[in-house]
Every structure is written in structure tokens, then in C-alpha cells.
Amino acid sequence: MPASAEFLAFIKEQLADFGPVSVRRMFGGAGIFRDGLMFALVADEMLYLKADAISQGDFEALALPPFSYDSKGGKRTVMAYWRAPEACLDDRDEMTEWAGKAYGAALRAHKPAKRAPIRRS
């Protein structure tokens, strides 16, 4: 089920205190970006936030599941995005806190582009 425009607008509104974000539709869902880094995704009207070894325990402590999907070959793929706590949908301060954790994970995972070596003649 594709992410509805209404749900995406609601999520963007909840993230207003976090800072400017952009939403890009992809694969029936949407990615949520800040400064060009994807830190959240929406699939099936659910918000998932990026996590890493530092923040994953926060999601696990609340028994929140990771985002997963079945690939064409029938293999289950689990991504580093975890369902956002329900409180994020009700409380902007809560959303700002969790979005900060997700953005931190995105920053830590970001690898700067490698520069091509300088050719000398």
C-alpha cells in the first residue's frame, strides 16, 4: 500500500521542530531526508527511523520491530530502520528526540564520496 499524501504531510508536520526535511517517494513508500541524508522511511502508513549499533537498543527496549520486506527471490530482507514509537505520532517533542537519534545514525553511516586520484603526467 503506497504512503498516502495525508500521512506524509502529517509526518512532515510532526518533524517541523526537528528542522527542514524533504520527502521523496520510492518503491511505494517514501524516504524522509535532512541535508540529503535519509533518516526515516514510510511504508504501509508506518514510520520507520534509522538505527545503528548505538541506537538500536532504544528500539529493542520498546519491542519495536525493524522494517523488512520480501525480495523477488522470496528472501526476507531486514533493513536498519525500526518502527517509530507511537508517542512520536502524538508528541512533537518525542518526534524531535527520536528523529535526532535517527539522523545521528544516518550521519554515522554516511561515507563521504571518495575523490579520484590526481593524475600526474
C-alpha atoms as a PDB file:
ATOM      1  CA  MET A   1       0.000   0.000   0.000  1.00  0.00           C
ATOM      2  CA  PRO A   2       1.546   3.313  -1.041  1.00  0.00           C
ATOM      3  CA  ALA A   3       2.117   6.016   1.548  1.00  0.00           C
ATOM      4  CA  SER A   4      -0.773   8.487   1.431  1.00  0.00           C
ATOM      5  CA  ALA A   5      -0.135  12.164   0.837  1.00  0.00           C
ATOM      6  CA  GLU A   6      -2.059  12.915   4.040  1.00  0.00           C
ATOM      7  CA  PHE A   7       0.132  10.670   6.195  1.00  0.00           C
ATOM      8  CA  LEU A   8       3.326  12.081   4.662  1.00  0.00           C
ATOM      9  CA  ALA A   9       2.101  15.643   5.294  1.00  0.00           C
ATOM     10  CA  PHE A  10       1.301  14.701   8.906  1.00  0.00           C
ATOM     11  CA  ILE A  11       4.777  13.216   9.448  1.00  0.00           C
ATOM     12  CA  LYS A  12       6.398  16.282   7.904  1.00  0.00           C
ATOM     13  CA  GLU A  13       4.330  18.475  10.239  1.00  0.00           C
ATOM     14  CA  GLN A  14       5.389  16.401  13.267  1.00  0.00           C
ATOM     15  CA  LEU A  15       9.023  16.902  12.187  1.00  0.00           C
ATOM     16  CA  ALA A  16       8.691  20.696  11.901  1.00  0.00           C
ATOM     17  CA  ASP A  17      10.609  21.338  15.146  1.00  0.00           C
ATOM     18  CA  PHE A  18      13.384  18.976  14.030  1.00  0.00           C
ATOM     19  CA  GLY A  19      14.252  21.164  11.058  1.00  0.00           C
ATOM     20  CA  PRO A  20      13.727  21.237   7.315  1.00  0.00           C
ATOM     21  CA  VAL A  21      13.089  17.808   5.839  1.00  0.00           C
ATOM     22  CA  SER A  22      12.170  16.627   2.371  1.00  0.00           C
ATOM     23  CA  VAL A  23      10.100  13.642   1.335  1.00  0.00           C
ATOM     24  CA  ARG A  24      10.841  11.551  -1.748  1.00  0.00           C
ATOM     25  CA  ARG A  25       8.525   8.823  -2.950  1.00  0.00           C
ATOM     26  CA  MET A  26      10.227   5.497  -3.572  1.00  0.00           C
ATOM     27  CA  PHE A  27       9.090   1.892  -4.032  1.00  0.00           C
ATOM     28  CA  GLY A  28       5.509   2.606  -2.978  1.00  0.00           C
ATOM     29  CA  GLY A  29       6.667   4.299   0.209  1.00  0.00           C
ATOM     30  CA  ALA A  30       8.723   7.388   0.893  1.00  0.00           C
ATOM     31  CA  GLY A  31      12.113   8.373   2.215  1.00  0.00           C
ATOM     32  CA  ILE A  32      12.484  11.296   4.612  1.00  0.00           C
ATOM     33  CA  PHE A  33      15.680  13.302   4.235  1.00  0.00           C
ATOM     34  CA  ARG A  34      17.535  16.058   6.051  1.00  0.00           C
ATOM     35  CA  ASP A  35      20.583  17.641   4.452  1.00  0.00           C
ATOM     36  CA  GLY A  36      20.498  14.959   1.753  1.00  0.00           C
ATOM     37  CA  LEU A  37      20.650  12.054   4.224  1.00  0.00           C
ATOM     38  CA  MET A  38      17.771   9.615   4.528  1.00  0.00           C
ATOM     39  CA  PHE A  39      16.987   9.117   8.210  1.00  0.00           C
ATOM     40  CA  ALA A  40      13.449   7.741   8.022  1.00  0.00           C
ATOM     41  CA  LEU A  41      11.100   5.911   5.723  1.00  0.00           C
ATOM     42  CA  VAL A  42       7.368   5.470   5.454  1.00  0.00           C
ATOM     43  CA  ALA A  43       5.886   2.168   4.305  1.00  0.00           C
ATOM     44  CA  ASP A  44       2.304   0.979   4.676  1.00  0.00           C
ATOM     45  CA  GLU A  45       1.404   4.110   6.644  1.00  0.00           C
ATOM     46  CA  MET A  46       4.080   3.320   9.242  1.00  0.00           C
ATOM     47  CA  LEU A  47       7.072   5.490  10.119  1.00  0.00           C
ATOM     48  CA  TYR A  48      10.454   3.791  10.486  1.00  0.00           C
ATOM     49  CA  LEU A  49      13.579   5.535  11.811  1.00  0.00           C
ATOM     50  CA  LYS A  50      17.195   4.713  11.001  1.00  0.00           C
ATOM     51  CA  ALA A  51      19.105   2.923  13.741  1.00  0.00           C
ATOM     52  CA  ASP A  52      22.625   1.627  14.251  1.00  0.00           C
ATOM     53  CA  ALA A  53      24.551  -0.200  16.967  1.00  0.00           C
ATOM     54  CA  ILE A  54      24.375   2.903  19.158  1.00  0.00           C
ATOM     55  CA  SER A  55      20.610   3.473  18.939  1.00  0.00           C
ATOM     56  CA  GLN A  56      19.168   0.047  18.102  1.00  0.00           C
ATOM     57  CA  GLY A  57      18.814  -0.854  21.777  1.00  0.00           C
ATOM     58  CA  ASP A  58      16.390   2.044  22.280  1.00  0.00           C
ATOM     59  CA  PHE A  59      14.043   0.489  19.715  1.00  0.00           C
ATOM     60  CA  GLU A  60      14.511  -3.024  21.078  1.00  0.00           C
ATOM     61  CA  ALA A  61      13.736  -1.846  24.628  1.00  0.00           C
ATOM     62  CA  LEU A  62      10.281  -0.814  23.388  1.00  0.00           C
ATOM     63  CA  ALA A  63       9.848  -4.068  21.405  1.00  0.00           C
ATOM     64  CA  LEU A  64       9.649  -2.123  18.141  1.00  0.00           C
ATOM     65  CA  PRO A  65      10.259  -4.205  15.003  1.00  0.00           C
ATOM     66  CA  PRO A  66      12.721  -3.433  12.210  1.00  0.00           C
ATOM     67  CA  PHE A  67      11.495  -2.739   8.688  1.00  0.00           C
ATOM     68  CA  SER A  68      11.677  -5.810   6.490  1.00  0.00           C
ATOM     69  CA  TYR A  69      10.394  -6.909   3.119  1.00  0.00           C
ATOM     70  CA  ASP A  70      10.364  -9.997   0.923  1.00  0.00           C
ATOM     71  CA  SER A  71      12.559  -9.732  -2.162  1.00  0.00           C
ATOM     72  CA  LYS A  72      11.651 -11.247  -5.519  1.00  0.00           C
ATOM     73  CA  GLY A  73      13.548 -14.427  -4.712  1.00  0.00           C
ATOM     74  CA  GLY A  74      11.468 -14.902  -1.572  1.00  0.00           C
ATOM     75  CA  LYS A  75      14.322 -13.908   0.713  1.00  0.00           C
ATOM     76  CA  ARG A  76      13.425 -11.722   3.719  1.00  0.00           C
ATOM     77  CA  THR A  77      15.489  -8.551   3.889  1.00  0.00           C
ATOM     78  CA  VAL A  78      15.756  -6.623   7.165  1.00  0.00           C
ATOM     79  CA  MET A  79      16.887  -3.011   6.984  1.00  0.00           C
ATOM     80  CA  ALA A  80      18.413  -0.689   9.584  1.00  0.00           C
ATOM     81  CA  TYR A  81      15.130   1.175  10.035  1.00  0.00           C
ATOM     82  CA  TRP A  82      12.925   0.483  13.055  1.00  0.00           C
ATOM     83  CA  ARG A  83       9.288   1.343  13.673  1.00  0.00           C
ATOM     84  CA  ALA A  84       8.935   4.696  15.390  1.00  0.00           C
ATOM     85  CA  PRO A  85       7.338   4.731  18.839  1.00  0.00           C
ATOM     86  CA  GLU A  86       3.632   5.636  18.822  1.00  0.00           C
ATOM     87  CA  ALA A  87       4.473   8.627  21.027  1.00  0.00           C
ATOM     88  CA  CYS A  88       6.222  10.225  18.034  1.00  0.00           C
ATOM     89  CA  LEU A  89       2.895  10.485  16.260  1.00  0.00           C
ATOM     90  CA  ASP A  90       1.270  12.221  19.239  1.00  0.00           C
ATOM     91  CA  ASP A  91       4.036  14.445  20.586  1.00  0.00           C
ATOM     92  CA  ARG A  92       6.325  16.712  18.565  1.00  0.00           C
ATOM     93  CA  ASP A  93       8.956  16.782  21.310  1.00  0.00           C
ATOM     94  CA  GLU A  94       9.071  12.997  21.260  1.00  0.00           C
ATOM     95  CA  MET A  95       9.308  13.054  17.454  1.00  0.00           C
ATOM     96  CA  THR A  96      12.158  15.559  17.592  1.00  0.00           C
ATOM     97  CA  GLU A  97      14.074  13.398  20.077  1.00  0.00           C
ATOM     98  CA  TRP A  98      13.706  10.185  18.047  1.00  0.00           C
ATOM     99  CA  ALA A  99      14.350  11.954  14.737  1.00  0.00           C
ATOM    100  CA  GLY A 100      17.604  13.241  16.245  1.00  0.00           C
ATOM    101  CA  LYS A 101      18.637   9.679  17.088  1.00  0.00           C
ATOM    102  CA  ALA A 102      17.779   8.537  13.564  1.00  0.00           C
ATOM    103  CA  TYR A 103      19.622  11.432  11.952  1.00  0.00           C
ATOM    104  CA  GLY A 104      22.638  10.687  14.152  1.00  0.00           C
ATOM    105  CA  ALA A 105      22.611   7.098  12.884  1.00  0.00           C
ATOM    106  CA  ALA A 106      22.388   8.386   9.298  1.00  0.00           C
ATOM    107  CA  LEU A 107      25.362  10.693   9.887  1.00  0.00           C
ATOM    108  CA  ARG A 108      27.427   7.886  11.371  1.00  0.00           C
ATOM    109  CA  ALA A 109      26.575   5.596   8.445  1.00  0.00           C
ATOM    110  CA  HIS A 110      27.340   8.239   5.815  1.00  0.00           C
ATOM    111  CA  LYS A 111      30.584   7.667   3.992  1.00  0.00           C
ATOM    112  CA  PRO A 112      31.927  10.665   2.112  1.00  0.00           C
ATOM    113  CA  ALA A 113      32.475  10.139  -1.593  1.00  0.00           C
ATOM    114  CA  LYS A 114      35.993   9.121  -2.479  1.00  0.00           C
ATOM    115  CA  ARG A 115      37.927  11.540  -4.604  1.00  0.00           C
ATOM    116  CA  ALA A 116      39.525  10.334  -7.767  1.00  0.00           C
ATOM    117  CA  PRO A 117      43.313  10.226  -7.519  1.00  0.00           C
ATOM    118  CA  ILE A 118      45.148  13.127  -9.085  1.00  0.00           C
ATOM    119  CA  ARG A 119      46.843  12.077 -12.281  1.00  0.00           C
ATOM    120  CA  ARG A 120      50.300  13.371 -12.822  1.00  0.00           C
ATOM    121  CA  SER A 121      51.882  13.372 -16.221  1.00  0.00           C
END
